[in-house]
Short mmCIF file of C-alpha atoms in Angstrom, two decimals:
data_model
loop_
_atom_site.label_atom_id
_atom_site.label_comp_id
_atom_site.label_asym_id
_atom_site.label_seq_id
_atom_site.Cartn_x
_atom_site.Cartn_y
_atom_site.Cartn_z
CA UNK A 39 230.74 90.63 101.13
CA UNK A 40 233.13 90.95 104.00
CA UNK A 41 232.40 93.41 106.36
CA UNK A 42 233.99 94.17 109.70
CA UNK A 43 231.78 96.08 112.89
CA UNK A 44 233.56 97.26 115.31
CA UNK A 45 233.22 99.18 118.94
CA UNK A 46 235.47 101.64 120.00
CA UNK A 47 234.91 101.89 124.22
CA UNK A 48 235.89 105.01 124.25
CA UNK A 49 237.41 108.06 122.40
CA UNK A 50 240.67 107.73 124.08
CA UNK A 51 241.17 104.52 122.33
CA UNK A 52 240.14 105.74 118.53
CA UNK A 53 243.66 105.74 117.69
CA UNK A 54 243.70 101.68 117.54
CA UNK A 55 241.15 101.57 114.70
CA UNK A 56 241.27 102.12 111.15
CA UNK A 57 238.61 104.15 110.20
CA UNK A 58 239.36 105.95 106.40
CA UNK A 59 236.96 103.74 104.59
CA UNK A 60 234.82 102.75 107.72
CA UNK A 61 231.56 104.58 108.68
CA UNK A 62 231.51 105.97 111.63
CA UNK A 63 228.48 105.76 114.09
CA UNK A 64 229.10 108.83 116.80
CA UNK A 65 227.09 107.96 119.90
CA UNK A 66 226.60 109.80 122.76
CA UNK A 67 222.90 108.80 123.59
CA UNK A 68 222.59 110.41 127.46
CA UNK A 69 222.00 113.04 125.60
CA UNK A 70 224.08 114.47 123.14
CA UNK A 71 223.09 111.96 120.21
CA UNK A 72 219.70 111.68 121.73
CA UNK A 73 219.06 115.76 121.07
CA UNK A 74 221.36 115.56 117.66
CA UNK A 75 219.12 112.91 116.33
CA UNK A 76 215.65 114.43 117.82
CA UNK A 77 216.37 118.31 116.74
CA UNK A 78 217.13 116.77 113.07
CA UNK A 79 214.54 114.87 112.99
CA UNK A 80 212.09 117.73 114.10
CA UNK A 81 213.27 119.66 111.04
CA UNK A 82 216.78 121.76 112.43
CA UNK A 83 218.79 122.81 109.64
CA UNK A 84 221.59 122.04 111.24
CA UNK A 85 223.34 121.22 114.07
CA UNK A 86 226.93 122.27 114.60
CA UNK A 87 228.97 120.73 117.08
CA UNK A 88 231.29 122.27 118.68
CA UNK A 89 233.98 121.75 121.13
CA UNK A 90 233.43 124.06 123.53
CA UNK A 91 231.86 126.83 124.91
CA UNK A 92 234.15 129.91 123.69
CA UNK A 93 233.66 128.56 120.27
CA UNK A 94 229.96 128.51 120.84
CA UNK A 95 230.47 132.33 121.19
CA UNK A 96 231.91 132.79 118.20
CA UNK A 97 228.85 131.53 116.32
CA UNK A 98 226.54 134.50 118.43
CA UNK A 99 226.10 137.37 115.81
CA UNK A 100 224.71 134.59 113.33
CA UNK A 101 221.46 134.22 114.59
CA UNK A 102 221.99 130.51 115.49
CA UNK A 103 220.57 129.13 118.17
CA UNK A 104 223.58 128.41 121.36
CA UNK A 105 223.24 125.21 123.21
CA UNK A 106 226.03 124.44 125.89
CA UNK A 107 226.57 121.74 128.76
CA UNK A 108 229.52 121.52 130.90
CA UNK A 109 229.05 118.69 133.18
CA UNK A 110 225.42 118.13 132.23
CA UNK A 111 224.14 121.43 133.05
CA UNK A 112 223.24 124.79 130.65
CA UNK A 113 225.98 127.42 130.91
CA UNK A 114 224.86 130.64 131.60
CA UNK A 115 223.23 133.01 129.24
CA UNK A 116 222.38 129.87 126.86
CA UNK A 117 219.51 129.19 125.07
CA UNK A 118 219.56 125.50 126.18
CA UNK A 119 221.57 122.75 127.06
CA UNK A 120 221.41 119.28 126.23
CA UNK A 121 217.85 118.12 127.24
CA UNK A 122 216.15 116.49 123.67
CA UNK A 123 213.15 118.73 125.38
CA UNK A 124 214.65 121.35 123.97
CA UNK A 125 215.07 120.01 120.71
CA UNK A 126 211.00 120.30 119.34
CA UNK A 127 209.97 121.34 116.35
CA UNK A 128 208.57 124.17 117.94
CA UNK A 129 212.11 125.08 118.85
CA UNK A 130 214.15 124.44 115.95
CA UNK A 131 212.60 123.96 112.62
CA UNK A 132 214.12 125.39 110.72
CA UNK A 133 217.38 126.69 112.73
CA UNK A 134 220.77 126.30 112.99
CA UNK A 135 221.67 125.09 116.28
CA UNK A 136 225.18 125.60 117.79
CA UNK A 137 226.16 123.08 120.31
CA UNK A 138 228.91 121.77 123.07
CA UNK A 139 228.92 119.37 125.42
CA UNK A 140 230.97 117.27 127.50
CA UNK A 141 231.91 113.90 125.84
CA UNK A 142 229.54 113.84 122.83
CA UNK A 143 231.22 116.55 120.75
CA UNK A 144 234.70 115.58 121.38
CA UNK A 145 234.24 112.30 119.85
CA UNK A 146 232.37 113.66 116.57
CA UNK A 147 235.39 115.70 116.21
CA UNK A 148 237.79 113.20 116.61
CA UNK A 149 236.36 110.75 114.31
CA UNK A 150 235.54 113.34 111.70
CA UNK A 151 239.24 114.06 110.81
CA UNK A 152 239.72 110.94 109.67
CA UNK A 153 236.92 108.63 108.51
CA UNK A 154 234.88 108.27 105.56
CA UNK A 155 231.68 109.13 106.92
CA UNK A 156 230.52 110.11 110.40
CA UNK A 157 226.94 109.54 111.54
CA UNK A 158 224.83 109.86 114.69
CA UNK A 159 223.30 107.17 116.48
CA UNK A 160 220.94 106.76 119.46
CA UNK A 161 218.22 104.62 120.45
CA UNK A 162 215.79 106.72 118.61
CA UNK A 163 216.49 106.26 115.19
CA UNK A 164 217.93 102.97 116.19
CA UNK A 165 215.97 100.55 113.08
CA UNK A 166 216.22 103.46 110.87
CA UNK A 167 220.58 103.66 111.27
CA UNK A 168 221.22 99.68 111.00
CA UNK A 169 218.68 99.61 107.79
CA UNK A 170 220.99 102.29 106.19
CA UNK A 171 224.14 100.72 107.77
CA UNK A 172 223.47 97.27 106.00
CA UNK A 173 223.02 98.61 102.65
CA UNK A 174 226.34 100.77 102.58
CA UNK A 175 229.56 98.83 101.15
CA UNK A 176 231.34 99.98 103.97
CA UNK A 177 232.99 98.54 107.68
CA UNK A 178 231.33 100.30 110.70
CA UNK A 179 233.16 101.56 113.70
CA UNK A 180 230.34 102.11 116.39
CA UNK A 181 232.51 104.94 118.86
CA UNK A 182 231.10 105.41 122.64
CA UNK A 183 231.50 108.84 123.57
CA UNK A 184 231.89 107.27 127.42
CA UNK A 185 232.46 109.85 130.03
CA UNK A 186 235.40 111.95 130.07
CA UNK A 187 237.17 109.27 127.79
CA UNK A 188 236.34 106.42 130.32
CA UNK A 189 233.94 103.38 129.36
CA UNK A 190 230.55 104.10 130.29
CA UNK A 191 227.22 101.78 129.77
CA UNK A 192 224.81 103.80 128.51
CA UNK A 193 226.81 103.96 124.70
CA UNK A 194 227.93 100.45 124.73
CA UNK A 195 224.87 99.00 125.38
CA UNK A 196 223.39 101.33 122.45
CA UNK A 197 226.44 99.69 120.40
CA UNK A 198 225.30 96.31 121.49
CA UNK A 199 221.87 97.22 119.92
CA UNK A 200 223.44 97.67 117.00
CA UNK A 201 225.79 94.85 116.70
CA UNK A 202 222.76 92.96 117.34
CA UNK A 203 221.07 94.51 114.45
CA UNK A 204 223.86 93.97 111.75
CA UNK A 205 225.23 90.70 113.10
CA UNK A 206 223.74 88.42 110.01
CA UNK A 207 225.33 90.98 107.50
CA UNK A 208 229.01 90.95 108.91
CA UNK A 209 231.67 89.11 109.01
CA UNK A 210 234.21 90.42 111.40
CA UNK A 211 233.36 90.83 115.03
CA UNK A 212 235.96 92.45 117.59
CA UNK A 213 235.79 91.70 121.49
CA UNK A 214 234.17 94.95 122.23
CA UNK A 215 231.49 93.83 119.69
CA UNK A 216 230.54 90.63 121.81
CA UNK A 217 230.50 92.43 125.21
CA UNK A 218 228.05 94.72 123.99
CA UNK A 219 225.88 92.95 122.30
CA UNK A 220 225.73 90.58 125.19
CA UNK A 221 225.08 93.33 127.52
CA UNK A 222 222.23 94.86 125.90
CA UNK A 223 220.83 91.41 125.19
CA UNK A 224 221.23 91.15 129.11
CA UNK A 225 219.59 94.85 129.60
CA UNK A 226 217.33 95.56 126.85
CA UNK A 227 213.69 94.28 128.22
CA UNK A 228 214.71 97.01 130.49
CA UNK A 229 216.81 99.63 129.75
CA UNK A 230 216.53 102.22 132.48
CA UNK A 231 216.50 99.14 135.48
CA UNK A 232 219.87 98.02 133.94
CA UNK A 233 221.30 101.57 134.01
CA UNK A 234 220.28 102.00 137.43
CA UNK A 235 222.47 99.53 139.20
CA UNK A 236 225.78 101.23 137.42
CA UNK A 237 227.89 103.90 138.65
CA UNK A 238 225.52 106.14 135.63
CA UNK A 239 222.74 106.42 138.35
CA UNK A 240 225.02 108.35 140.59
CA UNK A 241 226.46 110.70 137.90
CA UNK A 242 223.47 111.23 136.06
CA UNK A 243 220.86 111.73 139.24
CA UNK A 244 222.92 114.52 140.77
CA UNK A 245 221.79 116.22 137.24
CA UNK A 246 218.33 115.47 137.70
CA UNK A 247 217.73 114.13 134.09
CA UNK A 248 215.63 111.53 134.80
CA UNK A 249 212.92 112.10 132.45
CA UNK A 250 215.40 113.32 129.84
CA UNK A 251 216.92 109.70 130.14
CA UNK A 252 213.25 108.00 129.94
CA UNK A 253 213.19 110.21 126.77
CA UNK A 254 216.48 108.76 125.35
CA UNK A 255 215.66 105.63 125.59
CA UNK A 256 212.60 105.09 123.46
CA UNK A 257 213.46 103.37 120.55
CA UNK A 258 212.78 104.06 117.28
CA UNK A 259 210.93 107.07 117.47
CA UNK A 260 213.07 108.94 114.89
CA UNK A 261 213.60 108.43 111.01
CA UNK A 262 216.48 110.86 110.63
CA UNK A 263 220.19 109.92 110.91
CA UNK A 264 222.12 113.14 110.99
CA UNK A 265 225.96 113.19 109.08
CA UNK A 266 228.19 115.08 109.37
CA UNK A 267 229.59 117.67 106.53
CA UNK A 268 232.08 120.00 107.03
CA UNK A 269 231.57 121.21 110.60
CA UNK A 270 227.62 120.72 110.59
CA UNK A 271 225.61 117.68 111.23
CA UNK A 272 222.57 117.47 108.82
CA UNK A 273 220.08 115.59 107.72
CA UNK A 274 221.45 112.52 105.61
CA UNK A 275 219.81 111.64 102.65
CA UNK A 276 218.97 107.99 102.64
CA UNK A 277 217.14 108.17 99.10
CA UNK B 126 234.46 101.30 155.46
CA UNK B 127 233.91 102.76 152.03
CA UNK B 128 235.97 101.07 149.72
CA UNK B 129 236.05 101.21 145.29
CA UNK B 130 236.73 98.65 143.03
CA UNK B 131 237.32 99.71 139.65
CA UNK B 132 237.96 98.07 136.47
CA UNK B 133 240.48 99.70 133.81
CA UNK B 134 239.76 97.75 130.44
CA UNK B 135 243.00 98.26 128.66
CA UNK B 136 246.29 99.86 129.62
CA UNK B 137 245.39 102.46 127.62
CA UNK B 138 242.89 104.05 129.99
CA UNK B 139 245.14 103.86 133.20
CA UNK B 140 245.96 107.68 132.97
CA UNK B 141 242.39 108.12 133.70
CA UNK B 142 242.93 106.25 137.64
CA UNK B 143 244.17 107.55 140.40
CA UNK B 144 246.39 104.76 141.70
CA UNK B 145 248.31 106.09 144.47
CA UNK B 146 247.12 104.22 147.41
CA UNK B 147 245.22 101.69 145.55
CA UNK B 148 246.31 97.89 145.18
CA UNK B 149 246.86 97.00 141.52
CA UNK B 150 245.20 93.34 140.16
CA UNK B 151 247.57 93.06 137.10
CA UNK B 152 245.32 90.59 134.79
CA UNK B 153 246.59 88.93 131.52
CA UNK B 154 245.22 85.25 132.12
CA UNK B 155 246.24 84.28 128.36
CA UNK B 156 248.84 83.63 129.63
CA UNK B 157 251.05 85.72 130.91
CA UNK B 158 249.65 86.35 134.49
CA UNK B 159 248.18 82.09 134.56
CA UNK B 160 252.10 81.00 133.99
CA UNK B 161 253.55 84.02 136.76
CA UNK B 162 250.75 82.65 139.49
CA UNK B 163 251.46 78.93 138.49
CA UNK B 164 255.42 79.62 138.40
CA UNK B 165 255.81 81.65 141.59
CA UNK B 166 253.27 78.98 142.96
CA UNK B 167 255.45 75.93 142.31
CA UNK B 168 258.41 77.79 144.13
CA UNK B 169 260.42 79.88 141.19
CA UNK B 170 261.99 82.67 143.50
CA UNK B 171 261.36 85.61 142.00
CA UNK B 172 259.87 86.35 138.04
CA UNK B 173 261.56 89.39 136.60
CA UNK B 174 259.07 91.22 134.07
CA UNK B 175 260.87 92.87 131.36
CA UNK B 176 259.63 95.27 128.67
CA UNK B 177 260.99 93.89 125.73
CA UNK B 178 263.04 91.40 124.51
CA UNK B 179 266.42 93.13 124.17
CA UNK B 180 266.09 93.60 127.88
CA UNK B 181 265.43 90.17 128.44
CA UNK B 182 269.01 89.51 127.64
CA UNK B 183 270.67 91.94 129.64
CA UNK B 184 270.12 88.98 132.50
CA UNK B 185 271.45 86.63 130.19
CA UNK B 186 274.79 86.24 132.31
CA UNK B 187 273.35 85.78 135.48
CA UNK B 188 271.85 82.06 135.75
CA UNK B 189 268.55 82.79 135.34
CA UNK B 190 265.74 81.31 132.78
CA UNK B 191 264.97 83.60 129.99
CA UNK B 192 261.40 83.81 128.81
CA UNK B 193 260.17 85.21 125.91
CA UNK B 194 256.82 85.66 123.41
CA UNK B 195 256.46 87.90 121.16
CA UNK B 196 252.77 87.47 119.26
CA UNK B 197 252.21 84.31 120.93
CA UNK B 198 255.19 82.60 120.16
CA UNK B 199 258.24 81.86 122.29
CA UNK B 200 262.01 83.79 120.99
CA UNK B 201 264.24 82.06 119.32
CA UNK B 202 267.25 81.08 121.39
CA UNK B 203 265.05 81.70 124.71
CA UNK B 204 264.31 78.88 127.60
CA UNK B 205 260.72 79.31 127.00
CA UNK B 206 257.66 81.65 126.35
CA UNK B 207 254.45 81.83 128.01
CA UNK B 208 253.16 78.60 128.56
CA UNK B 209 251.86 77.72 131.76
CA UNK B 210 253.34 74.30 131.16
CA UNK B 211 257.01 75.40 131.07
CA UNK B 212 256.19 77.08 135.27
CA UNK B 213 256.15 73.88 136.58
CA UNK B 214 258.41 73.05 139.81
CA UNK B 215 260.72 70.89 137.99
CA UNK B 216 261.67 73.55 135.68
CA UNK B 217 261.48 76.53 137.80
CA UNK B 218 261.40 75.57 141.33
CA UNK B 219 264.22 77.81 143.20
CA UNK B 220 265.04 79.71 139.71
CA UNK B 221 264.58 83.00 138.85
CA UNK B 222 262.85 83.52 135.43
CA UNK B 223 262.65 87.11 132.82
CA UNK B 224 260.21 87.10 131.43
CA UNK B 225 258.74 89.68 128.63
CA UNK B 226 255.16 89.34 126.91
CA UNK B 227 253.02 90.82 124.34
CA UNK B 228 250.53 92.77 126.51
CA UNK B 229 250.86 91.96 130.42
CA UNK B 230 254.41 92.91 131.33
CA UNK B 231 253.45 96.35 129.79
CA UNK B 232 251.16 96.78 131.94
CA UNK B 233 252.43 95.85 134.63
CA UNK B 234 255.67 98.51 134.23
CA UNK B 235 252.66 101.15 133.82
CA UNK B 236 251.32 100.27 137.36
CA UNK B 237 254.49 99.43 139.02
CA UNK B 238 255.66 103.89 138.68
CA UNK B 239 252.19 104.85 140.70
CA UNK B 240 250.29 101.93 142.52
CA UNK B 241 250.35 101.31 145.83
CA UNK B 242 250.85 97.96 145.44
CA UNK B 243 250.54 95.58 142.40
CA UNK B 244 249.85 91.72 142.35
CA UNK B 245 249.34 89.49 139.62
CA UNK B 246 245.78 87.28 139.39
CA UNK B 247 244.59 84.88 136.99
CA UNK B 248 241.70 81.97 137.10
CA UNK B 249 244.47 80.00 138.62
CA UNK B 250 244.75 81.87 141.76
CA UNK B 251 240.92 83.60 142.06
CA UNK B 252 239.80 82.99 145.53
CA UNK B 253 243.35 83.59 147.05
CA UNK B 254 243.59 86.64 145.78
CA UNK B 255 240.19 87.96 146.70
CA UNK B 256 240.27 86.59 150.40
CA UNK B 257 243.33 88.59 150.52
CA UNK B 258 241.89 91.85 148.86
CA UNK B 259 238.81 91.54 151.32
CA UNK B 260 241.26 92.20 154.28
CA UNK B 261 243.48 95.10 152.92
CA UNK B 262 242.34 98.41 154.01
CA UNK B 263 242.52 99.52 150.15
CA UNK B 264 240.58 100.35 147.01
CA UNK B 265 241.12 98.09 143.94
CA UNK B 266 242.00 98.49 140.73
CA UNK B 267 241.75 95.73 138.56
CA UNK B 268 243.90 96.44 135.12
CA UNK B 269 243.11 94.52 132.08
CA UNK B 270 246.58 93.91 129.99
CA UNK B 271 244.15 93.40 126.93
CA UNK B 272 245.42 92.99 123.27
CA UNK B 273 247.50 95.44 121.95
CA UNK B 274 246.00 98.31 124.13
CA UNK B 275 242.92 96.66 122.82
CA UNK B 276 239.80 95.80 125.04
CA UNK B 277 239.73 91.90 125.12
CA UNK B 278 237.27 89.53 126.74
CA UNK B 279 239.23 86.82 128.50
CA UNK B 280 240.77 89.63 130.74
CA UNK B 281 237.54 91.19 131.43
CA UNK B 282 235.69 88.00 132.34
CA UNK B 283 238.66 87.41 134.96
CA UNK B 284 238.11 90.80 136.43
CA UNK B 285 234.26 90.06 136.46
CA UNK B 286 234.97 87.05 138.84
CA UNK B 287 236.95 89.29 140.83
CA UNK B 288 234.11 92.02 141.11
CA UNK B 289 231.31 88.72 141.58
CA UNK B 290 233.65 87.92 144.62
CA UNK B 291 233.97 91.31 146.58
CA UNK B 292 231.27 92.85 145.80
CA UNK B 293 229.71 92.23 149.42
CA UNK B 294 232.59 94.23 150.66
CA UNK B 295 233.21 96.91 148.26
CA UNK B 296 230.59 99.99 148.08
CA UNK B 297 231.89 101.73 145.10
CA UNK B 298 231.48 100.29 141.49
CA UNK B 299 232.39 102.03 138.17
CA UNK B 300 230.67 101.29 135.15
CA UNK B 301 233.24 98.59 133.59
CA UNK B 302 232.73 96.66 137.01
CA UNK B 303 229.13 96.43 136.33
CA UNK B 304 229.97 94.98 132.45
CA UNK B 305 232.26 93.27 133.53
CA UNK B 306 230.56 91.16 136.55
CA UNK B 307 227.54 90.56 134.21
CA UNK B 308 229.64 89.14 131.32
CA UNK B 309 230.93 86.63 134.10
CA UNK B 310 228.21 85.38 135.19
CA UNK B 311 226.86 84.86 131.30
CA UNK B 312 229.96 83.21 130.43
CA UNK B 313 231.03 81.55 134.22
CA UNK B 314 229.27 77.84 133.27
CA UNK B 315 231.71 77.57 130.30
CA UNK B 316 234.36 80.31 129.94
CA UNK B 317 236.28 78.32 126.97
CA UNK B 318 232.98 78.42 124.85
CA UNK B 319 231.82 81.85 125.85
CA UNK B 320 235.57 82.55 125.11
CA UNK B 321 235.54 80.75 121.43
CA UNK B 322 232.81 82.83 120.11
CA UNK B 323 235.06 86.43 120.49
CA UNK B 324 237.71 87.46 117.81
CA UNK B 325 239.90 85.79 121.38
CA UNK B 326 239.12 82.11 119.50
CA UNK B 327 240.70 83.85 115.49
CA UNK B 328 243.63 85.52 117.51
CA UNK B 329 244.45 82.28 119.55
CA UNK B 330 243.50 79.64 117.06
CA UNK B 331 246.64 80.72 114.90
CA UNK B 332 248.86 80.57 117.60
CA UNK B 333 247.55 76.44 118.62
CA UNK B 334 247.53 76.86 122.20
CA UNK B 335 244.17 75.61 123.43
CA UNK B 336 246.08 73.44 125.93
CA UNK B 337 247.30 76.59 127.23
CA UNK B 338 243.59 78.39 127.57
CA UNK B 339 242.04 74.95 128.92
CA UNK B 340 244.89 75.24 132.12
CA UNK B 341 244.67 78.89 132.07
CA UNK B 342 240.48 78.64 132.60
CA UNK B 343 240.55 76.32 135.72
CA UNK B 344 239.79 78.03 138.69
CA UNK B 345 242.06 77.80 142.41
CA UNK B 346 244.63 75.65 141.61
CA UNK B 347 246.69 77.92 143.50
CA UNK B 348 246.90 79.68 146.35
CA UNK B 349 250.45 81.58 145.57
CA UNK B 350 249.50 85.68 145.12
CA UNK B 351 252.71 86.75 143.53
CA UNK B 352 253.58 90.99 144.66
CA UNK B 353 255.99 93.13 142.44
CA UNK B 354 259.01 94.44 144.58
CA UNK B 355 261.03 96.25 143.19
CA UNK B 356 262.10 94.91 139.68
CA UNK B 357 260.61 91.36 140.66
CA UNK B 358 257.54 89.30 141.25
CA UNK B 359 257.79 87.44 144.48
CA UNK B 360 255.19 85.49 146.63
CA UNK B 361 253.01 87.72 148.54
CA UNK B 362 253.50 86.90 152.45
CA UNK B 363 249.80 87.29 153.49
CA UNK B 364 249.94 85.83 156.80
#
């Protein structure tokens, strides 16, 4: 079978793939995906992403619970933000989250009008993603999320996990696919060293995240892989 | 002094830089950037980058070479195409040459409306160009032409050697800098067979021009930093 895996740097550059019969892997792992994948996995009905925060409101009167980030923080009058912390069982079994954030949402939107399936990845249901991946009939597009449409490490190196993962059942490697998977080869004994020497440390320690990020970079901890119907990401049935 | 040196993957993303009073590393090393350093090197007066091919022959009239590739492969009815090996000083020595390409003299014309200033580099001309970008008073940006708006490796490694060279006298790094550096150094021992393992080796195969990569890989063959003014490329005065 010939199958073709792909990385797309960056949302702004979706537009250069064909993705109508390619599965889509949405990641957005500092800490959009991260939470998406957790909250599912810890028994949420649902998690509907947004794009942002005024269409957050409109969700209020439905007794969902309102998650919003701008710029890595909570907005005001929230119930949470981003942080997987917030994203327990205790917390949301059994609800319907409403969320928005910066980078991760946009993407999940952009993808979703036009491929055949859109899925969330992130180091914690890393095994449990590329074991589904390789059994589907299908290419793969792995899209960053980046930051604010610019290439970021934290996603590509998650996409080089991947790549890494799939390489013996595909055929068809882009560029984007060897950079990753080289860099997380490069990164992966340690994860949170490598981040720390890129431009990420700056951005992401003015938010004061740090044990959020320690969190998001555990692999393997979940079993769920959220996809997306309609407008709500839930929990994809793998059997 | 607190200097940045970023690293724009693919033309695509350039909206996202603010080039103003930044100096502009154009990079297309297969070829078209390898065969402007080597040309302007061996004495051509001035190469004229031109968006397509139709404008190509506007100059047809005036005595000057006409260069054109389109996917690889030189125009029918042109002088020549992209070859480093038609820039020698035989053939261009004292001529002016238009040239259009594929990928770089896009992006070049998308620098040229906001950059400061915009110079061309390539293996060929590495340490030149960095000795001279370690004594301007100016942030960097170094602007992979890629494939196709595409992200492509050859053009990242180059702007990894770049980063590996001034990064004692830069203090700000994005996070394609950081990629980009560490790819370099994993592929610096042998860039042709880091090079041959990327979708680079299917794209160029077809198009039988490892002569051209082998030339376009060596490093400091020249010390000729060609500097767009105006409409042309010209050699960069640096002392």
């Amino acid at each position: 079978m010939q199958r073709r895996i792909e990385v797309c740097l960056t949302p702004a550059l979706l537009n250069l793939y064909t993705i109508d019969s390619s599965i889509v892997v949405v990641i957005d792992v500092l800490r959009a995906t991260s939470s998406i994948v957790y909250g599912i996995n810890n028994g949420a009905e649902a998690i509907i992403p947004v794009a942002n925060v005024e269409d957050c409101l409109t969700y209020a009167d439905q007794g969902f619970l309102l998650a919003a980030e701008r710029n890595g923080e909570v907005v005001e009058g929230y119930d949470f933000g981003n942080s997987p912390f917030s994203y327990t069982k205790e917390k949301v079994g059994g609800k319907t989250v409403v969320l928005t954030t910066t980078n991760g949402t946009k993407a999940l939107h952009m993808a979703s009008t036009t491929a055949h399936q859109v899925v969330i990845g992130s180091f914690l249901n890393l095994k449990s993603l590329c074991n589904w991946l390789k059994v589907q009939d299908k290419d793969v597009l792995l899209l960053c999320a980046g930051w604010k449409d610019n290439f970021n490490l934290e996603d590509t190196l998650f996409a080089g996990a991947v790549v890494a993962e799939l390489r013996k059942d595909f055929t068809h490697f882009d560029d984007s696919c060897v950079a990753a998977e080289d860099l997380y080869q490069l990164a992966k004994d340690d994860l949170r060293a490598y981040l720390h020497k890129s431009s990420h440390s700056h951005r992401l320690a003015a938010l004061n995240i740090e044990e959020d990020v320690k969190f998001c970079l555990q692999l393997d901890i979940c079993e769920a892989i959220p996809v997306l119907q309609g407008d709500s990401l839930v929990l994809l049935k793998t059997t």
